[in-house]
RNA sequence: GUCGGAGUGGCGGAAUAGGCAGACGCGCCAGCUUGAGGGGCUGGUGCCCGCAAGGGCGUGGGGGUUCAAGUCCCCCCUCCGACACCA
């Protein structure tokens, strides 16, 4: 941090009322107190306890930041970028006549808070609440215009009561696929009782025999339909954190997002949310919302819709058995020359052969793999077991680093290609994933890169069934003779083309292009019952339970059948019990024991007596807690009605704030009008929140299908990272830079690079440091001036002085630095100054509207520079200009805005003052200077009347002596005149 | 590898709808103020040639469309981000 600009203030050599850090700090504290005392930023609800001052004529606007996770380190200047952006916009919109709801809450449950508490040996509630207090004070110091009555915290039992209530809504629902929406589970039970609906399961494909089921079986059947359900399935188990994790919390390297611990797949009984029921709608409704295209793309990719077909390959030895595969290229079915199952596919054990078929190559038997003999394993059963061990021992990192060499073993089984009738061998290989499609593929080596590699490695036939294009052939040094002979191909042809070699007695694809071949084969498959067109998705159900202490308890108990039951609403909240040891049970990497949630230590709490309709009985509580995402899935709704004890949110209040945006041109069907946050939440928080919102919408608790109408991603602040010779970051604030530019820390040389600001890179700058050196308004202005809000930007302490000087110069033009008295008079502004003013008003308003705060600041600076020249050192500023200037600046720098407004003689706050309006007549000059080009090069500029016509301008241009000189002897071929813009003379 | 985003002075960045490239700020240079430093004020500052007048070049590179291209089209390079054996 550089020295304060007015370091000499203490020497008394500068004017008493010069705008510097001391003056800024004094007036900022004063105005923050006044705003708080006056409740300046309170946004009235249409009804209920927060309705005082409601004005039905004011259009509404709901503006939100992604709420902070209060860490022990406090805020740094990178965190506040988005907060300042929304605050400036909210302030502008208030002045433009809107009733703006802007509040902030705290996302305070979760792993980091718990880790911090464990490290410091304090209860997470103590550390979390202290962190929240720090954040509150830092944000207050920034001059945020938040409605303080609406600040919520996810750890408040009065808040998580409703998180639990929403959980119960989801638990009490099922997805009616025909209706395409969630419905109360009671309606399902009623339909089952009435016999108008049946539940189909893999065991009962024709429907559960409901009437014959006993109560427990019926409950099991119904529980399996709920939108949140218990499932015993492979999950991401992270021994280092002592908990399971959602897919979204595991990195591509197979490690935990938090803490970077290894993650293993383990079958555990866990709660899952049926987000996959909303696949289609989560994709389709992206078209309704005004979000950055890149975030929509990320969500689409994550949900991963792909169209294709499911095809059944019968097993040769037992045609009753069949392998279902999913493919996006059913048109290549005739080229399927082998099959691959994921190693853990349940069918493997059923179809594996007892002995190797004659002449099975040793490579197929696993020769060369760790654990196999020189000729491979001795039987298919051995090979399957051996390969599973081998694949399991390969970490995800290894699988990546080893350039994806294809490995696998044969199962000794043979399936029948339904199109050709030919037998095809069945393999297992870890390049086929159990988690996608059906966990099995038909391999078409001629037209799939991975299958091609596998086929080459295992000596399998490669049969072309799509003719490669000319370009592809020549690009690979091939010609027409190679079209149907893949032996010379260097790689698979994966593009579209004409089908070849694809005909049997019933269907002929030959000559069709890929799209037609796909539909042709699919129709045939459906006719003969060998398959069907279908859609596959990458998205999995959301693993929702954690073996940690610091989270919302589930409002669930278990009875003697070990079946879950909802805690009645009247019993909410289920308060997180106090326990002495809240640390997770961290396991060794190879410890297979069942995780023990810390809540199991709450011996007095873990069992409870309740009357759930069968008289008082003892139940066992669910001991897992909810993931961090639960509280952040719906907090925007609680801002609307934070004190409501009867409902999540009052319906009238919800409709008022969430129904159709009244400002944006985008199709306005509702949701938060503007939601600003980092792009790192593109799939996690934003996908989960959309899912919960849609469930609440289906159940009638909210009135819009999407939660966030407009999303905006602010950029990240990066700062110089200094590293020592070992590559470890050293505290950036302690690095010394020599005159020659070399940098050292404690005498040792250090390197420099740019990195995201934060504690881990030791390059954080706190807002408090900047307040002390320049004041909060300067920090706000600098954050906004650095560049476009959505761009990443480097923190450069040296540049802060520029915006500080702007405030100082504005102040000096309006206030006498010696006396503190206003320097304005009531004489009208000169014509030129007034035109500049009105152009600035129009430009700044447009910039605020478009969140272009950096150019708004540039325009205000230009206006002030003009003002400085026009009034001179001893002159006075025309009041109309002075007041407009203050109003233009107030959204960006609210404290100095209030102070100047008061010094200009006003008693009320500037916050609700109408934004100045530009006079359209003053936006055009009478004379404009336009460039004259000769042959596209500017040779001179001429002044013409703004409304001069083309002929007049052309005559003036051609008469100009510099133009005449530039043209010389050349003949004029053409003259292009754009009135008011330019002239171009073509020779 | 696939998808997405971005390359403009020494630096951060401007540039409605294809129409004056470099707004505004930092830094730097000069001058004024000051005992000095800091601070403040005024002016200058894309690069090259030139005392100047003036000229040439210039938005990652190469081609194209156009009277006119940072902006549109094609090819290539570099950087950043996301996903990553998804059948």
mmCIF file of C-alpha atoms in Angstrom, chain A residues 561-802:
data_model
loop_
_atom_site.group_PDB
_atom_site.id
_atom_site.type_symbol
_atom_site.label_atom_id
_atom_site.label_comp_id
_atom_site.label_asym_id
_atom_site.label_seq_id
_atom_site.Cartn_x
_atom_site.Cartn_y
_atom_site.Cartn_z
ATOM 1 C CA UNK A 561 -37.910 -50.789 10.101
ATOM 2 C CA UNK A 562 -35.053 -48.388 9.402
ATOM 3 C CA UNK A 563 -37.376 -46.417 7.151
ATOM 4 C CA UNK A 564 -37.299 -42.607 7.118
ATOM 5 C CA UNK A 565 -40.137 -40.478 8.452
ATOM 6 C CA UNK A 566 -40.559 -36.720 8.252
ATOM 7 C CA UNK A 567 -40.322 -34.719 11.457
ATOM 8 C CA UNK A 568 -43.613 -32.784 11.689
ATOM 9 C CA UNK A 569 -43.480 -29.135 10.674
ATOM 10 C CA UNK A 570 -44.497 -28.155 14.176
ATOM 11 C CA UNK A 571 -41.225 -29.652 15.462
ATOM 12 C CA UNK A 572 -39.059 -27.474 13.236
ATOM 13 C CA UNK A 573 -36.369 -26.379 13.490
ATOM 14 C CA UNK A 574 -34.481 -29.511 14.383
ATOM 15 C CA UNK A 575 -31.739 -27.626 16.187
ATOM 16 C CA UNK A 576 -28.138 -28.669 15.729
ATOM 17 C CA UNK A 577 -27.168 -30.164 19.098
ATOM 18 C CA UNK A 578 -24.182 -28.944 21.068
ATOM 19 C CA UNK A 579 -21.443 -31.550 21.343
ATOM 20 C CA UNK A 580 -17.961 -31.381 22.810
ATOM 21 C CA UNK A 581 -16.112 -32.960 19.938
ATOM 22 C CA UNK A 582 -17.402 -31.811 16.570
ATOM 23 C CA UNK A 583 -14.381 -32.921 14.545
ATOM 24 C CA UNK A 584 -15.084 -35.330 11.688
ATOM 25 C CA UNK A 585 -13.782 -38.856 11.905
ATOM 26 C CA UNK A 586 -10.879 -38.755 9.506
ATOM 27 C CA UNK A 587 -9.956 -42.168 8.152
ATOM 28 C CA UNK A 588 -6.954 -43.712 6.567
ATOM 29 C CA UNK A 589 -7.155 -44.002 2.807
ATOM 30 C CA UNK A 590 -7.680 -47.756 2.969
ATOM 31 C CA UNK A 591 -10.077 -47.803 5.921
ATOM 32 C CA UNK A 592 -13.342 -49.333 4.704
ATOM 33 C CA UNK A 593 -15.380 -48.901 7.872
ATOM 34 C CA UNK A 594 -18.719 -47.106 7.716
ATOM 35 C CA UNK A 595 -18.400 -43.341 8.292
ATOM 36 C CA UNK A 596 -19.504 -42.137 11.706
ATOM 37 C CA UNK A 597 -21.211 -38.748 11.631
ATOM 38 C CA UNK A 598 -20.185 -36.499 14.547
ATOM 39 C CA UNK A 599 -23.847 -36.086 15.498
ATOM 40 C CA UNK A 600 -23.714 -39.698 16.661
ATOM 41 C CA UNK A 601 -21.890 -38.335 19.708
ATOM 42 C CA UNK A 602 -24.961 -36.325 20.726
ATOM 43 C CA UNK A 603 -26.189 -39.214 22.832
ATOM 44 C CA UNK A 604 -29.140 -37.375 24.317
ATOM 45 C CA UNK A 605 -30.213 -36.123 20.917
ATOM 46 C CA UNK A 606 -29.764 -39.042 18.599
ATOM 47 C CA UNK A 607 -32.888 -40.744 19.860
ATOM 48 C CA UNK A 608 -36.142 -38.903 20.286
ATOM 49 C CA UNK A 609 -39.653 -39.676 21.427
ATOM 50 C CA UNK A 610 -42.345 -38.350 19.139
ATOM 51 C CA UNK A 611 -45.934 -38.948 18.246
ATOM 52 C CA UNK A 612 -46.084 -39.363 14.492
ATOM 53 C CA UNK A 613 -49.669 -40.580 14.524
ATOM 54 C CA UNK A 614 -49.154 -43.921 16.232
ATOM 55 C CA UNK A 615 -48.774 -42.561 19.732
ATOM 56 C CA UNK A 616 -45.481 -41.595 21.413
ATOM 57 C CA UNK A 617 -42.680 -43.811 20.227
ATOM 58 C CA UNK A 618 -38.913 -43.666 20.172
ATOM 59 C CA UNK A 619 -37.237 -42.843 16.893
ATOM 60 C CA UNK A 620 -33.650 -42.639 15.808
ATOM 61 C CA UNK A 621 -32.579 -39.341 14.242
ATOM 62 C CA UNK A 622 -30.760 -38.991 10.946
ATOM 63 C CA UNK A 623 -27.190 -38.193 11.979
ATOM 64 C CA UNK A 624 -25.854 -36.826 8.706
ATOM 65 C CA UNK A 625 -26.055 -33.130 7.965
ATOM 66 C CA UNK A 626 -26.903 -31.262 4.786
ATOM 67 C CA UNK A 627 -24.219 -29.988 2.424
ATOM 68 C CA UNK A 628 -23.121 -26.394 2.372
ATOM 69 C CA UNK A 629 -25.242 -25.761 -0.727
ATOM 70 C CA UNK A 630 -28.548 -26.269 1.071
ATOM 71 C CA UNK A 631 -28.684 -22.864 2.721
ATOM 72 C CA UNK A 632 -27.595 -21.043 -0.415
ATOM 73 C CA UNK A 633 -30.212 -22.747 -2.578
ATOM 74 C CA UNK A 634 -33.017 -20.452 -1.516
ATOM 75 C CA UNK A 635 -31.673 -17.474 0.468
ATOM 76 C CA UNK A 636 -32.904 -14.979 -2.109
ATOM 77 C CA UNK A 637 -36.453 -15.930 -1.126
ATOM 78 C CA UNK A 638 -35.818 -15.225 2.529
ATOM 79 C CA UNK A 639 -34.504 -11.713 1.836
ATOM 80 C CA UNK A 640 -38.045 -10.981 0.700
ATOM 81 C CA UNK A 641 -39.718 -11.841 3.975
ATOM 82 C CA UNK A 642 -37.013 -12.472 6.575
ATOM 83 C CA UNK A 643 -39.191 -12.359 9.677
ATOM 84 C CA UNK A 644 -42.104 -14.481 8.509
ATOM 85 C CA UNK A 645 -42.731 -17.261 11.024
ATOM 86 C CA UNK A 646 -45.677 -18.793 9.222
ATOM 87 C CA UNK A 647 -44.238 -19.259 5.771
ATOM 88 C CA UNK A 648 -41.014 -19.380 3.846
ATOM 89 C CA UNK A 649 -42.189 -16.215 2.138
ATOM 90 C CA UNK A 650 -45.578 -14.566 1.983
ATOM 91 C CA UNK A 651 -47.092 -15.204 -1.480
ATOM 92 C CA UNK A 652 -48.008 -11.569 -2.057
ATOM 93 C CA UNK A 653 -44.517 -10.430 -1.090
ATOM 94 C CA UNK A 654 -42.979 -13.129 -3.263
ATOM 95 C CA UNK A 655 -45.044 -12.094 -6.282
ATOM 96 C CA UNK A 656 -44.225 -8.441 -5.767
ATOM 97 C CA UNK A 657 -40.462 -8.882 -5.883
ATOM 98 C CA UNK A 658 -40.138 -11.911 -8.163
ATOM 99 C CA UNK A 659 -42.713 -11.276 -10.868
ATOM 100 C CA UNK A 660 -41.555 -9.963 -14.235
ATOM 101 C CA UNK A 661 -38.757 -7.506 -14.348
ATOM 102 C CA UNK A 662 -39.972 -4.061 -15.159
ATOM 103 C CA UNK A 663 -36.731 -2.828 -16.643
ATOM 104 C CA UNK A 664 -35.060 -5.193 -19.009
ATOM 105 C CA UNK A 665 -35.941 -5.810 -22.592
ATOM 106 C CA UNK A 666 -35.393 -9.542 -22.185
ATOM 107 C CA UNK A 667 -38.519 -11.695 -21.958
ATOM 108 C CA UNK A 668 -39.670 -10.828 -18.503
ATOM 109 C CA UNK A 669 -41.125 -13.820 -16.788
ATOM 110 C CA UNK A 670 -39.624 -13.121 -13.398
ATOM 111 C CA UNK A 671 -36.951 -13.974 -10.914
ATOM 112 C CA UNK A 672 -34.266 -11.874 -9.291
ATOM 113 C CA UNK A 673 -33.767 -8.907 -11.621
ATOM 114 C CA UNK A 674 -29.988 -8.900 -11.352
ATOM 115 C CA UNK A 675 -27.757 -11.504 -9.727
ATOM 116 C CA UNK A 676 -24.049 -10.734 -9.679
ATOM 117 C CA UNK A 677 -21.370 -13.214 -8.722
ATOM 118 C CA UNK A 678 -18.337 -15.159 -9.792
ATOM 119 C CA UNK A 679 -18.398 -17.606 -12.657
ATOM 120 C CA UNK A 680 -17.011 -20.325 -10.348
ATOM 121 C CA UNK A 681 -20.586 -21.044 -9.273
ATOM 122 C CA UNK A 682 -21.727 -21.716 -12.822
ATOM 123 C CA UNK A 683 -22.702 -25.326 -12.212
ATOM 124 C CA UNK A 684 -22.767 -25.906 -8.469
ATOM 125 C CA UNK A 685 -24.812 -23.295 -6.664
ATOM 126 C CA UNK A 686 -26.643 -22.073 -9.741
ATOM 127 C CA UNK A 687 -27.748 -25.538 -10.803
ATOM 128 C CA UNK A 688 -28.836 -26.639 -7.343
ATOM 129 C CA UNK A 689 -30.724 -23.380 -6.755
ATOM 130 C CA UNK A 690 -32.554 -23.702 -10.069
ATOM 131 C CA UNK A 691 -33.517 -27.260 -9.150
ATOM 132 C CA UNK A 692 -34.925 -26.353 -5.723
ATOM 133 C CA UNK A 693 -36.712 -23.383 -7.198
ATOM 134 C CA UNK A 694 -38.409 -25.556 -9.782
ATOM 135 C CA UNK A 695 -39.603 -27.971 -7.111
ATOM 136 C CA UNK A 696 -40.989 -25.046 -5.104
ATOM 137 C CA UNK A 697 -42.596 -23.744 -8.295
ATOM 138 C CA UNK A 698 -44.207 -27.107 -9.039
ATOM 139 C CA UNK A 699 -45.577 -27.264 -5.517
ATOM 140 C CA UNK A 700 -46.972 -23.738 -5.743
ATOM 141 C CA UNK A 701 -44.701 -22.023 -3.228
ATOM 142 C CA UNK A 702 -43.142 -19.597 -5.714
ATOM 143 C CA UNK A 703 -44.609 -17.983 -8.801
ATOM 144 C CA UNK A 704 -41.734 -18.090 -11.288
ATOM 145 C CA UNK A 705 -40.144 -21.099 -13.001
ATOM 146 C CA UNK A 706 -36.624 -19.732 -12.625
ATOM 147 C CA UNK A 707 -34.977 -18.008 -9.652
ATOM 148 C CA UNK A 708 -32.615 -15.595 -11.407
ATOM 149 C CA UNK A 709 -33.790 -13.648 -14.435
ATOM 150 C CA UNK A 710 -30.499 -11.948 -15.174
ATOM 151 C CA UNK A 711 -27.086 -13.254 -14.161
ATOM 152 C CA UNK A 712 -23.890 -11.280 -14.461
ATOM 153 C CA UNK A 713 -20.396 -12.562 -13.730
ATOM 154 C CA UNK A 714 -18.027 -10.013 -12.319
ATOM 155 C CA UNK A 715 -14.339 -10.504 -13.051
ATOM 156 C CA UNK A 716 -11.703 -11.515 -10.584
ATOM 157 C CA UNK A 717 -9.092 -9.251 -9.105
ATOM 158 C CA UNK A 718 -5.583 -10.504 -9.627
ATOM 159 C CA UNK A 719 -2.478 -9.192 -7.911
ATOM 160 C CA UNK A 720 1.242 -9.727 -8.045
ATOM 161 C CA UNK A 721 2.366 -12.963 -6.415
ATOM 162 C CA UNK A 722 5.950 -13.086 -5.194
ATOM 163 C CA UNK A 723 7.617 -16.467 -4.810
ATOM 164 C CA UNK A 724 10.879 -17.408 -3.187
ATOM 165 C CA UNK A 725 13.433 -19.747 -4.730
ATOM 166 C CA UNK A 726 11.483 -22.802 -3.601
ATOM 167 C CA UNK A 727 8.415 -21.464 -5.354
ATOM 168 C CA UNK A 728 6.461 -20.663 -2.200
ATOM 169 C CA UNK A 729 4.514 -17.388 -2.124
ATOM 170 C CA UNK A 730 5.882 -14.781 0.259
ATOM 171 C CA UNK A 731 3.840 -11.906 1.739
ATOM 172 C CA UNK A 732 3.473 -9.425 -1.090
ATOM 173 C CA UNK A 733 3.250 -6.500 1.302
ATOM 174 C CA UNK A 734 6.737 -7.199 2.650
ATOM 175 C CA UNK A 735 8.506 -7.431 -0.693
ATOM 176 C CA UNK A 736 10.999 -4.673 -1.426
ATOM 177 C CA UNK A 737 11.502 -3.453 -4.969
ATOM 178 C CA UNK A 738 14.854 -1.924 -5.890
ATOM 179 C CA UNK A 739 15.272 0.912 -8.397
ATOM 180 C CA UNK A 740 16.368 -1.528 -11.067
ATOM 181 C CA UNK A 741 13.117 -3.425 -10.657
ATOM 182 C CA UNK A 742 14.527 -6.447 -8.852
ATOM 183 C CA UNK A 743 12.452 -7.650 -5.930
ATOM 184 C CA UNK A 744 13.539 -9.191 -2.658
ATOM 185 C CA UNK A 745 11.897 -10.489 0.487
ATOM 186 C CA UNK A 746 13.976 -10.560 3.644
ATOM 187 C CA UNK A 747 17.016 -10.067 1.454
ATOM 188 C CA UNK A 748 16.281 -13.089 -0.739
ATOM 189 C CA UNK A 749 15.402 -12.622 -4.403
ATOM 190 C CA UNK A 750 11.801 -13.373 -5.336
ATOM 191 C CA UNK A 751 10.030 -13.840 -8.644
ATOM 192 C CA UNK A 752 6.798 -12.129 -9.619
ATOM 193 C CA UNK A 753 3.689 -13.229 -11.488
ATOM 194 C CA UNK A 754 -0.021 -12.440 -11.451
ATOM 195 C CA UNK A 755 -2.438 -14.576 -9.490
ATOM 196 C CA UNK A 756 -5.915 -14.473 -8.070
ATOM 197 C CA UNK A 757 -5.927 -12.355 -4.932
ATOM 198 C CA UNK A 758 -6.243 -14.357 -1.742
ATOM 199 C CA UNK A 759 -4.692 -15.752 1.357
ATOM 200 C CA UNK A 760 -3.064 -18.776 -0.253
ATOM 201 C CA UNK A 761 -0.937 -16.589 -2.521
ATOM 202 C CA UNK A 762 -0.284 -14.066 0.270
ATOM 203 C CA UNK A 763 -1.224 -11.153 -1.957
ATOM 204 C CA UNK A 764 -4.489 -10.028 -0.386
ATOM 205 C CA UNK A 765 -5.198 -6.358 0.179
ATOM 206 C CA UNK A 766 -7.898 -5.573 2.722
ATOM 207 C CA UNK A 767 -10.469 -2.851 2.163
ATOM 208 C CA UNK A 768 -9.529 -1.468 5.554
ATOM 209 C CA UNK A 769 -6.040 -0.602 4.315
ATOM 210 C CA UNK A 770 -7.505 1.354 1.432
ATOM 211 C CA UNK A 771 -10.078 3.108 3.625
ATOM 212 C CA UNK A 772 -7.266 4.294 5.874
ATOM 213 C CA UNK A 773 -5.137 5.562 3.017
ATOM 214 C CA UNK A 774 -7.809 7.140 0.801
ATOM 215 C CA UNK A 775 -11.327 6.562 2.131
ATOM 216 C CA UNK A 776 -14.049 4.170 1.036
ATOM 217 C CA UNK A 777 -15.308 6.309 -1.849
ATOM 218 C CA UNK A 778 -11.876 6.172 -3.450
ATOM 219 C CA UNK A 779 -11.834 2.391 -3.083
ATOM 220 C CA UNK A 780 -15.283 2.137 -4.643
ATOM 221 C CA UNK A 781 -14.303 4.393 -7.497
ATOM 222 C CA UNK A 782 -11.051 2.571 -8.118
ATOM 223 C CA UNK A 783 -12.729 -0.834 -8.164
ATOM 224 C CA UNK A 784 -15.172 0.448 -10.763
ATOM 225 C CA UNK A 785 -12.617 2.400 -12.809
ATOM 226 C CA UNK A 786 -10.196 -0.513 -13.246
ATOM 227 C CA UNK A 787 -12.055 -1.878 -16.232
ATOM 228 C CA UNK A 788 -15.330 -3.482 -17.318
ATOM 229 C CA UNK A 789 -17.123 -5.172 -14.433
ATOM 230 C CA UNK A 790 -17.004 -8.583 -16.075
ATOM 231 C CA UNK A 791 -13.273 -8.503 -16.866
ATOM 232 C CA UNK A 792 -10.456 -9.771 -14.698
ATOM 233 C CA UNK A 793 -8.266 -6.919 -13.606
ATOM 234 C CA UNK A 794 -4.900 -6.494 -11.914
ATOM 235 C CA UNK A 795 -4.809 -4.668 -8.597
ATOM 236 C CA UNK A 796 -2.388 -1.801 -9.007
ATOM 237 C CA UNK A 797 -2.044 0.287 -5.858
ATOM 238 C CA UNK A 798 -0.264 2.995 -7.798
ATOM 239 C CA UNK A 799 -3.367 3.705 -9.897
ATOM 240 C CA UNK A 800 -5.641 4.392 -6.929
ATOM 241 C CA UNK A 801 -4.316 7.907 -6.637
ATOM 242 C CA UNK A 802 -5.894 8.766 -9.995
#
